[in-house]
């Protein structure tokens, strides 16, 4: 049942944060069965590490027998106001992560992971990875940015558990927490007394726990010096020339050296491979020659498939080049096309990551980067003087870049052959094929959405009426 990447977690700790408001105990279900149900779900997948569960809710609204059932099976109970459950849970998760280095497993039982937690958590996971499980009572259809080992329906976990299945390990005495007052105790009676005390009511009114999440990764530094493992490692660059073009009048032979100089400034001196993507039928010869003469590969695509081609090239490169290594994407549309799948990949196998764009994005990417640049500052467009000084060294013996056609998957070494290819019948035919394939996909999607929105029976009724 275990994937090969999960083996290190078999006996590792499992910590569970459970939002009882989103995923309540069903009517008539015994609170004492929650722990064995969750343990059983993990056991079935091959995990046998110790399980720590904390249940979050406004515990004034939870019946005594449920709390007793939870507590007697070693489930910690936390009280907070309903609106703050998510932020309290998250702050506990952060604290737990800081005290429990991987390998370990995290499970979050909540409906709000995607909307509230996923951005910050996906960034944390790119930096320090834990094995992650989710459970919820409903989820959205959109693909999450979080990489998980398994996602469950909450009710299914409870339904799948049969009493005789497992002997729960003798439970350690569970704690009752009041998150509003930072108060804890071991007896339900004391806990109830606290929750109904004047002191507690006052504390909750005067110092309510924040409702908003506090994303810790927002403050992470960028453009810091290279970590030793990356200092001499390979660097691969995928560059969308449409978003970030070579500026008018800028010498294309300077692109590589400008980029490399910025890398060196941060302490990166590994070999740099660069591929420039664009509609090359629109790109002047001297620009292509300039790039190619400094060992920049150029790749012809059309807009409809550009990011598909960039991403599949990036995947192929990752397969051939295990970490440590650095990846860089130069593009303005990263968030739209690449960020989510790339963030998921980074949670599985982490590379050092650079970005560049022509204008600063309005929000921070879900991708964790160690350096980001504005395209024009990366090219040092305003630094004319340095340009003159560097010019002779720029033309040093790089191997020549390759000309790729990413529509026909062919390549040439000379620009003349490449131009011949781009104006050939075979190439035109391939381009037509790709465009008509995309059009038919659009058409099918439109039909499918129409069917979903207006099922046939309704449409028929409408036309006949
Ligand atoms: Zn309290
Ligand atoms: Zn072609």
Short mmCIF file of C-alpha atoms and ligand atoms in Angstrom, two decimals:
data_model
loop_
_atom_site.label_atom_id
_atom_site.label_comp_id
_atom_site.label_asym_id
_atom_site.label_seq_id
_atom_site.Cartn_x
_atom_site.Cartn_y
_atom_site.Cartn_z
CA UNK A 1 0.00 0.00 0.00
CA UNK A 2 2.90 2.35 0.73
CA UNK A 3 4.48 4.25 -2.13
CA UNK A 4 8.24 4.02 -2.29
CA UNK A 5 8.53 7.63 -1.20
CA UNK A 6 6.48 6.96 1.90
CA UNK A 7 8.64 4.19 3.38
CA UNK A 8 10.57 6.50 5.70
CA UNK A 9 7.29 7.44 7.39
CA UNK A 10 6.18 3.93 8.37
CA UNK A 11 7.05 4.25 12.04
CA UNK A 12 7.26 8.04 12.20
CA UNK A 13 5.01 10.22 14.35
CA UNK A 14 1.57 11.14 13.03
CA UNK A 15 0.05 14.42 14.21
CA UNK A 16 -3.62 15.13 13.52
CA UNK A 17 -5.33 18.54 13.68
CA UNK A 18 -9.07 18.11 13.55
CA UNK A 19 -11.64 20.86 13.04
CA UNK A 20 -14.72 19.44 14.79
CA UNK A 21 -16.92 22.17 13.34
CA UNK A 22 -16.17 21.28 9.70
CA UNK A 23 -15.97 17.56 10.33
CA UNK A 24 -18.23 16.83 13.30
CA UNK A 25 -18.84 13.58 15.12
CA UNK A 26 -22.01 12.17 13.55
CA UNK A 27 -25.11 11.92 15.70
CA UNK A 28 -25.03 8.76 17.81
CA UNK A 29 -21.33 8.11 17.08
CA UNK A 30 -19.19 7.36 20.12
CA UNK A 31 -16.40 9.89 20.75
CA UNK A 32 -14.20 7.01 21.86
CA UNK A 33 -14.24 5.60 18.32
CA UNK A 34 -12.62 8.61 16.67
CA UNK A 35 -9.04 7.71 17.56
CA UNK A 36 -9.31 4.03 16.53
CA UNK A 37 -11.03 5.09 13.28
CA UNK A 38 -8.18 7.42 12.37
CA UNK A 39 -5.53 4.91 13.49
CA UNK A 40 -7.19 2.21 11.46
CA UNK A 41 -7.18 4.38 8.31
CA UNK A 42 -3.43 4.85 8.74
CA UNK A 43 -2.77 1.19 9.60
CA UNK A 44 -4.52 0.12 6.41
CA UNK A 45 -2.02 2.22 4.48
CA UNK A 46 0.92 0.67 6.33
CA UNK A 47 1.61 3.36 8.93
CA UNK A 48 2.16 2.28 12.50
CA UNK A 49 3.74 5.34 14.15
CA UNK A 50 2.24 6.92 17.28
CA UNK A 51 -0.79 9.10 16.53
CA UNK A 52 -1.38 12.44 18.28
CA UNK A 53 -4.80 13.98 17.78
CA UNK A 54 -6.08 17.40 18.81
CA UNK A 55 -9.75 18.27 18.36
CA UNK A 56 -10.60 21.98 17.87
CA UNK A 57 -13.99 23.58 18.41
CA UNK A 58 -15.99 25.94 20.52
CA UNK A 59 -16.20 23.25 23.17
CA UNK A 60 -19.11 24.94 24.90
CA UNK A 61 -21.10 23.39 22.08
CA UNK A 62 -19.77 19.84 22.48
CA UNK A 63 -21.62 17.38 24.69
CA UNK A 64 -19.86 16.06 27.79
CA UNK A 65 -20.04 12.41 26.76
CA UNK A 66 -18.27 13.18 23.46
CA UNK A 67 -15.50 15.10 25.21
CA UNK A 68 -15.17 12.30 27.75
CA UNK A 69 -14.98 9.74 24.93
CA UNK A 70 -12.27 11.72 23.14
CA UNK A 71 -10.26 12.41 26.24
CA UNK A 72 -10.40 8.83 27.52
CA UNK A 73 -8.88 7.65 24.23
CA UNK A 74 -6.06 10.16 24.38
CA UNK A 75 -7.48 12.80 22.04
CA UNK A 76 -6.52 16.29 23.20
CA UNK A 77 -9.37 18.77 23.21
CA UNK A 78 -8.85 22.44 22.37
CA UNK A 79 -11.32 25.22 22.91
CA UNK A 80 -11.44 28.41 20.86
CA UNK A 81 -14.14 30.61 19.38
CA UNK A 82 -15.52 29.07 16.17
CA UNK A 83 -14.18 31.81 13.90
CA UNK A 84 -10.61 31.19 15.03
CA UNK A 85 -10.44 27.41 14.72
CA UNK A 86 -8.43 27.53 11.52
CA UNK A 87 -5.88 30.07 12.70
CA UNK A 88 -5.46 28.35 16.08
CA UNK A 89 -4.95 24.99 14.37
CA UNK A 90 -2.43 26.52 12.00
CA UNK A 91 -0.44 28.15 14.74
CA UNK A 92 -0.32 24.80 16.57
CA UNK A 93 0.86 23.13 13.35
CA UNK A 94 3.68 25.65 12.98
CA UNK A 95 4.76 25.07 16.55
CA UNK A 96 4.63 21.32 16.05
CA UNK A 97 6.70 21.54 12.86
CA UNK A 98 9.34 23.56 14.65
CA UNK A 99 9.64 20.87 17.35
CA UNK A 100 9.30 17.74 15.21
CA UNK A 101 11.72 17.53 12.31
CA UNK A 102 10.88 15.19 9.40
CA UNK A 103 10.30 12.38 8.73
CA UNK A 104 6.85 12.72 10.26
CA UNK A 105 3.28 12.72 9.06
CA UNK A 106 0.75 15.55 9.31
CA UNK A 107 -2.98 15.07 8.90
CA UNK A 108 -5.41 17.97 8.68
CA UNK A 109 -9.12 17.32 9.07
CA UNK A 110 -10.85 20.47 7.85
CA UNK A 111 -12.74 21.92 4.91
CA UNK A 112 -10.59 25.02 4.78
CA UNK A 113 -7.22 23.68 3.81
CA UNK A 114 -7.57 24.69 0.17
CA UNK A 115 -8.97 28.17 0.71
CA UNK A 116 -7.20 29.25 3.86
CA UNK A 117 -4.10 27.15 4.54
CA UNK A 118 -2.83 25.88 1.22
CA UNK A 119 -0.73 28.86 0.08
CA UNK A 120 1.43 29.12 3.17
CA UNK A 121 1.49 25.39 3.82
CA UNK A 122 2.53 24.60 0.23
CA UNK A 123 5.41 27.04 0.64
CA UNK A 124 6.42 25.48 3.96
CA UNK A 125 6.25 22.05 2.37
CA UNK A 126 8.60 23.14 -0.43
CA UNK A 127 11.14 24.14 2.18
CA UNK A 128 10.66 21.33 4.73
CA UNK A 129 8.59 18.42 3.63
CA UNK A 130 6.30 16.35 5.82
CA UNK A 131 4.13 13.49 4.67
CA UNK A 132 0.70 15.11 4.35
CA UNK A 133 -2.82 13.69 4.64
CA UNK A 134 -6.13 15.49 4.41
CA UNK A 135 -9.70 14.68 5.35
CA UNK A 136 -12.76 16.83 4.74
CA UNK A 137 -16.51 16.63 4.55
CA UNK A 138 -16.51 18.42 1.21
CA UNK A 139 -13.85 19.71 -1.13
CA UNK A 140 -13.70 21.88 -4.20
CA UNK A 141 -13.05 20.40 -7.62
CA UNK A 142 -10.02 22.55 -8.33
CA UNK A 143 -6.70 20.78 -8.10
CA UNK A 144 -4.85 21.78 -4.95
CA UNK A 145 -1.39 23.26 -4.86
CA UNK A 146 -0.64 20.97 -1.92
CA UNK A 147 0.96 17.63 -2.58
CA UNK A 148 -0.70 14.98 -0.39
CA UNK A 149 -0.22 11.26 0.08
CA UNK A 150 -3.94 10.63 0.49
CA UNK A 151 -7.17 12.56 0.92
CA UNK A 152 -10.19 11.07 2.62
CA UNK A 153 -13.83 11.85 3.10
CA UNK A 154 -14.28 12.31 6.85
CA UNK A 155 -17.38 10.11 6.97
CA UNK A 156 -15.57 7.35 5.12
CA UNK A 157 -12.85 7.19 7.76
CA UNK A 158 -15.52 6.75 10.44
CA UNK A 159 -17.60 4.31 8.40
CA UNK A 160 -14.69 2.09 7.41
CA UNK A 161 -13.69 1.37 10.98
CA UNK A 162 -14.92 -1.91 12.43
CA UNK A 163 -14.67 -2.27 16.21
CA UNK A 164 -12.65 -5.42 16.35
CA UNK A 165 -10.02 -4.16 13.92
CA UNK A 166 -7.37 -2.68 16.14
CA UNK A 167 -6.36 -2.49 19.70
CA UNK A 168 -5.71 1.15 20.34
CA UNK A 169 -2.50 1.63 22.30
CA UNK A 170 -3.18 2.50 25.90
CA UNK A 171 -3.96 6.18 25.69
CA UNK A 172 -1.86 8.71 27.49
CA UNK A 173 -3.91 11.08 29.57
CA UNK A 174 -5.34 13.66 27.21
CA UNK A 175 -5.35 17.37 27.90
CA UNK A 176 -8.08 19.94 27.69
CA UNK A 177 -6.83 23.29 26.40
CA UNK A 178 -8.39 26.69 26.41
CA UNK A 179 -6.59 28.50 23.61
CA UNK A 180 -8.11 31.83 24.56
CA UNK A 181 -6.57 31.77 28.05
CA UNK A 182 -3.63 29.43 27.42
CA UNK A 183 -5.10 27.28 30.15
CA UNK A 184 -4.94 23.50 30.32
CA UNK A 185 -6.13 20.77 32.65
CA UNK A 186 -6.72 17.03 32.73
CA UNK A 187 -10.25 16.78 33.96
CA UNK A 188 -13.42 17.59 32.07
CA UNK A 189 -14.98 18.94 35.22
CA UNK A 190 -12.20 21.48 35.68
CA UNK A 191 -12.37 22.36 31.99
CA UNK A 192 -16.12 23.02 32.14
CA UNK A 193 -15.63 25.10 35.22
CA UNK A 194 -12.97 27.14 33.43
CA UNK A 195 -15.10 27.67 30.33
CA UNK A 196 -17.94 29.01 32.43
CA UNK A 197 -15.73 31.21 34.58
CA UNK A 198 -15.82 34.99 34.56
CA UNK A 199 -12.07 35.11 33.93
CA UNK A 200 -12.44 33.05 30.76
CA UNK A 201 -15.34 35.13 29.46
CA UNK A 202 -13.34 38.28 30.06
CA UNK A 203 -10.21 36.91 28.37
CA UNK A 204 -12.17 35.85 25.29
CA UNK A 205 -13.75 39.30 25.07
CA UNK A 206 -10.59 41.30 25.70
CA UNK A 207 -7.97 39.20 23.88
CA UNK A 208 -9.76 37.21 21.21
CA UNK A 209 -7.54 34.96 19.12
CA UNK A 210 -7.06 36.41 15.63
CA UNK A 211 -9.37 35.07 12.96
CA UNK A 212 -6.88 35.75 10.18
CA UNK A 213 -4.11 33.34 9.45
CA UNK A 214 -0.57 34.53 9.91
CA UNK A 215 1.38 33.36 6.84
CA UNK A 216 4.90 32.83 8.12
CA UNK A 217 6.50 32.30 4.75
CA UNK A 218 5.64 35.81 3.58
CA UNK A 219 8.70 37.12 5.35
CA UNK A 220 11.15 34.64 3.92
CA UNK A 221 14.20 36.32 2.44
CA UNK A 222 15.12 36.30 -1.22
CA UNK A 223 18.25 37.00 -3.23
CA UNK A 224 20.47 35.65 -0.50
CA UNK A 225 23.88 34.12 -1.14
CA UNK A 226 23.98 30.62 -2.64
CA UNK A 227 23.83 27.74 -0.19
CA UNK A 228 26.98 25.60 -0.54
CA UNK A 229 25.19 22.66 -2.19
CA UNK A 230 24.02 24.92 -5.05
CA UNK A 231 27.13 27.07 -5.48
CA UNK A 232 28.63 25.01 -8.28
CA UNK A 233 25.55 22.98 -9.26
CA UNK A 234 23.88 23.15 -12.67
CA UNK A 235 21.47 25.98 -13.48
CA UNK A 236 18.79 25.55 -16.15
CA UNK A 237 16.84 28.54 -17.48
CA UNK A 238 13.51 28.48 -19.34
CA UNK A 239 12.83 31.88 -20.84
CA UNK A 240 9.63 33.11 -22.44
CA UNK A 241 10.85 35.73 -24.90
CA UNK A 242 7.38 37.08 -25.54
CA UNK A 243 6.89 38.18 -21.94
CA UNK A 244 10.49 39.19 -21.43
CA UNK A 245 11.90 40.23 -24.79
CA UNK A 246 15.41 41.35 -25.59
CA UNK A 247 15.02 45.14 -25.44
CA UNK A 248 15.20 47.19 -28.61
CA UNK A 249 18.85 47.96 -29.41
CA UNK A 250 20.19 45.52 -26.80
CA UNK A 251 22.95 43.24 -28.00
CA UNK A 252 21.63 39.66 -27.81
CA UNK A 253 25.11 38.32 -27.15
CA UNK A 254 24.97 40.08 -23.77
CA UNK A 255 21.96 38.18 -22.47
CA UNK A 256 23.85 35.12 -21.27
CA UNK A 257 26.70 37.04 -19.69
CA UNK A 258 24.32 39.46 -17.94
CA UNK A 259 22.35 36.60 -16.46
CA UNK A 260 25.49 34.76 -15.43
CA UNK A 261 26.91 37.86 -13.82
CA UNK A 262 23.83 38.19 -11.59
CA UNK A 263 24.15 34.52 -10.66
CA UNK A 264 27.81 35.02 -9.76
CA UNK A 265 26.93 38.04 -7.62
CA UNK A 266 24.92 35.66 -5.44
CA UNK A 267 27.65 33.03 -5.43
CA UNK A 268 26.35 30.70 -8.16
CA UNK A 269 29.02 29.62 -10.59
CA UNK A 270 27.68 26.32 -11.95
CA UNK A 271 27.19 25.71 -15.68
CA UNK A 272 24.17 27.57 -17.05
CA UNK A 273 21.92 26.24 -19.81
CA UNK A 274 19.35 28.63 -21.28
CA UNK A 275 16.45 27.91 -23.61
CA UNK A 276 14.56 30.83 -25.15
CA UNK A 277 10.96 30.14 -26.24
CA UNK A 278 9.05 32.22 -28.73
CA UNK A 279 7.40 32.44 -32.12
CA UNK A 280 10.69 32.52 -33.96
CA UNK A 281 9.15 33.29 -37.33
CA UNK A 282 8.72 36.77 -35.80
CA UNK A 283 12.25 37.02 -34.37
CA UNK A 284 14.99 38.80 -36.31
CA UNK A 285 17.97 36.78 -37.51
CA UNK A 286 20.63 38.85 -35.75
CA UNK A 287 18.90 38.28 -32.42
CA UNK A 288 18.75 34.51 -32.94
CA UNK A 289 22.36 34.49 -34.12
CA UNK A 290 23.44 36.51 -31.10
CA UNK A 291 21.71 34.14 -28.69
CA UNK A 292 22.92 31.01 -30.44
CA UNK A 293 26.51 32.26 -30.67
CA UNK A 294 26.62 32.49 -26.87
CA UNK A 295 25.22 28.99 -26.39
CA UNK A 296 21.59 29.94 -25.77
CA UNK A 297 19.23 27.36 -27.25
CA UNK A 298 16.23 28.84 -29.01
CA UNK A 299 12.92 27.03 -29.34
CA UNK A 300 10.11 27.83 -31.73
CA UNK A 301 6.56 27.43 -30.41
CA UNK A 302 3.20 29.09 -30.85
CA UNK A 303 1.39 30.78 -27.94
CA UNK A 304 -1.21 28.02 -27.55
CA UNK A 305 1.35 25.41 -26.59
CA UNK A 306 4.25 27.50 -25.32
CA UNK A 307 3.78 26.75 -21.63
CA UNK A 308 3.02 23.12 -22.35
CA UNK A 309 6.35 22.80 -24.15
CA UNK A 310 8.25 24.74 -21.50
CA UNK A 311 6.76 22.57 -18.79
CA UNK A 312 7.46 19.28 -20.53
CA UNK A 313 11.06 20.40 -21.18
CA UNK A 314 11.33 21.30 -17.52
CA UNK A 315 9.99 17.89 -16.49
CA UNK A 316 12.42 16.12 -18.79
CA UNK A 317 15.29 18.14 -17.37
CA UNK A 318 14.28 17.28 -13.79
CA UNK A 319 14.29 13.59 -14.70
CA UNK A 320 17.84 13.81 -16.03
CA UNK A 321 19.24 16.14 -13.37
CA UNK A 322 18.68 15.15 -9.75
CA UNK A 323 19.05 17.83 -7.04
CA UNK A 324 21.03 19.77 -5.99
CA UNK A 325 20.53 22.01 -9.00
CA UNK A 326 18.87 25.32 -9.77
CA UNK A 327 15.89 25.98 -12.02
CA UNK A 328 14.96 29.41 -13.32
CA UNK A 329 11.81 30.51 -15.13
CA UNK A 330 11.70 33.86 -16.92
CA UNK A 331 8.05 34.67 -17.58
CA UNK A 332 5.18 36.95 -16.64
CA UNK A 333 2.58 34.20 -16.69
CA UNK A 334 4.10 31.81 -14.22
CA UNK A 335 1.20 32.03 -11.77
CA UNK A 336 -1.33 31.35 -14.47
CA UNK A 337 0.32 28.42 -16.19
CA UNK A 338 3.14 26.90 -14.20
CA UNK A 339 3.06 27.82 -10.53
CA UNK A 340 0.66 25.17 -9.29
CA UNK A 341 2.11 22.11 -11.04
CA UNK A 342 5.62 23.33 -10.33
CA UNK A 343 4.85 23.91 -6.64
CA UNK A 344 3.53 20.34 -6.44
CA UNK A 345 6.70 19.03 -8.08
CA UNK A 346 8.83 21.08 -5.70
CA UNK A 347 7.04 19.45 -2.75
CA UNK A 348 8.05 16.05 -4.11
CA UNK A 349 11.60 16.84 -5.18
CA UNK A 350 13.08 20.17 -4.28
CA UNK A 351 15.29 22.27 -6.53
CA UNK A 352 16.66 25.71 -5.88
CA UNK A 353 14.44 28.14 -7.78
CA UNK A 354 14.94 31.55 -9.44
CA UNK A 355 12.35 33.71 -11.17
CA UNK A 356 12.48 36.76 -13.41
CA UNK A 357 9.61 38.82 -14.83
CA UNK A 358 9.14 42.09 -16.66
CA UNK A 359 6.92 43.54 -13.94
CA UNK A 360 6.64 42.57 -10.31
CA UNK A 361 3.66 40.24 -9.73
CA UNK A 362 0.85 41.75 -7.65
CA UNK A 363 1.05 38.90 -5.16
CA UNK A 364 3.77 36.62 -3.90
CA UNK A 365 4.05 33.33 -5.74
CA UNK A 366 3.18 30.05 -4.08
CA UNK A 367 6.60 28.95 -5.32
CA UNK A 368 9.42 29.34 -2.85
CA UNK A 369 12.33 31.05 -4.56
CA UNK A 370 15.80 32.00 -3.45
CA UNK A 371 16.17 34.84 -5.95
CA UNK A 372 13.90 36.96 -8.14
CA UNK A 373 14.74 39.69 -10.61
CA UNK A 374 13.08 42.24 -12.80
CA UNK A 375 14.00 41.30 -16.35
CA UNK A 376 15.48 44.66 -17.28
CA UNK A 377 17.60 44.86 -14.16
CA UNK A 378 18.82 41.33 -14.79
CA UNK A 379 19.98 42.47 -18.23
CA UNK A 380 21.50 45.58 -16.67
CA UNK A 381 19.87 47.61 -19.43
CA UNK A 382 20.85 50.90 -17.86
CA UNK A 383 24.50 49.98 -17.35
CA UNK A 384 26.02 51.07 -20.64
CA UNK A 385 29.56 51.41 -19.34
CA UNK A 386 29.93 47.86 -18.17
CA UNK A 387 28.61 46.72 -21.52
CA UNK A 388 31.57 48.26 -23.37
CA UNK A 389 34.03 46.73 -20.95
CA UNK A 390 32.50 43.32 -21.18
CA UNK A 391 31.89 43.10 -24.85
CA UNK A 392 35.09 41.34 -25.81
CA UNK A 393 34.80 38.73 -23.08
CA UNK A 394 31.15 38.07 -24.00
CA UNK A 395 32.08 36.46 -27.26
CA UNK A 396 34.28 33.84 -25.74
CA UNK A 397 34.09 30.24 -26.85
CA UNK A 398 30.66 29.13 -25.74
CA UNK A 399 29.37 26.14 -27.63
CA UNK A 400 26.72 27.17 -30.12
CA UNK A 401 23.08 27.04 -29.12
CA UNK A 402 20.69 24.65 -30.85
CA UNK A 403 17.61 25.73 -32.85
CA UNK A 404 14.58 23.68 -31.87
CA UNK A 405 11.19 23.45 -33.44
CA UNK A 406 8.95 22.48 -30.53
CA UNK A 407 6.01 21.88 -32.87
CA UNK A 408 7.72 19.22 -35.00
CA UNK A 409 10.20 18.18 -32.30
CA UNK A 410 13.12 18.66 -34.62
CA UNK A 411 16.37 20.56 -34.20
CA UNK A 412 19.10 22.13 -36.32
CA UNK A 413 22.55 23.54 -35.68
CA UNK A 414 22.44 26.33 -38.25
CA UNK A 415 20.07 29.26 -38.54
CA UNK A 416 19.78 28.80 -42.32
CA UNK A 417 18.59 25.21 -41.94
CA UNK A 418 16.25 26.33 -39.19
CA UNK A 419 14.73 29.08 -41.36
CA UNK A 420 14.28 26.53 -44.13
CA UNK A 421 12.49 24.26 -41.71
CA UNK A 422 10.18 27.00 -40.41
CA UNK A 423 9.12 27.85 -43.95
CA UNK A 424 8.74 24.22 -45.03
CA UNK A 425 5.50 22.49 -45.97
CA UNK A 426 5.99 19.83 -43.27
CA UNK A 427 6.29 22.47 -40.59
CA UNK A 428 3.19 24.35 -41.82
CA UNK A 429 1.25 21.08 -41.80
CA UNK A 430 2.33 20.27 -38.25
CA UNK A 431 1.37 23.73 -37.05
CA UNK A 432 -2.07 23.36 -38.68
CA UNK A 433 -2.51 19.99 -36.99
CA UNK A 434 -1.70 21.40 -33.58
CA UNK A 435 -4.01 24.38 -34.03
CA UNK A 436 -6.93 22.28 -35.21
CA UNK A 437 -6.36 19.81 -32.36
CA UNK A 438 -6.52 22.67 -29.86
CA UNK A 439 -9.63 24.04 -31.51
CA UNK A 440 -11.35 20.70 -31.30
CA UNK A 441 -10.44 20.43 -27.61
CA UNK A 442 -11.96 23.87 -27.02
CA UNK A 443 -15.07 22.81 -28.89
CA UNK A 444 -15.42 19.59 -26.88
CA UNK A 445 -14.99 21.48 -23.65
CA UNK A 446 -17.64 23.99 -24.66
CA UNK A 447 -20.04 21.16 -25.51
CA UNK A 448 -19.35 19.44 -22.23
CA UNK A 449 -19.98 22.61 -20.22
CA UNK A 450 -23.17 23.23 -22.18
CA UNK A 451 -24.37 19.72 -21.37
CA UNK A 452 -23.61 20.28 -17.69
CA UNK A 453 -25.36 23.63 -17.59
CA UNK A 454 -28.33 22.72 -19.75
CA UNK A 455 -29.06 18.99 -19.53
CA UNK A 456 -30.85 17.59 -22.55
CA UNK A 457 -34.19 17.04 -20.84
CA UNK A 458 -34.38 20.72 -19.91
CA UNK A 459 -33.30 21.87 -23.34
CA UNK A 460 -35.92 19.69 -24.99
CA UNK A 461 -38.63 20.92 -22.70
CA UNK A 462 -37.62 24.47 -23.42
CA UNK A 463 -37.74 24.07 -27.19
CA UNK A 464 -41.02 22.14 -27.16
CA UNK A 465 -42.58 24.64 -24.77
ZN1 LIG B 1 -10.34 30.20 28.76
ZN1 LIG B 2 8.58 22.66 -37.18
#
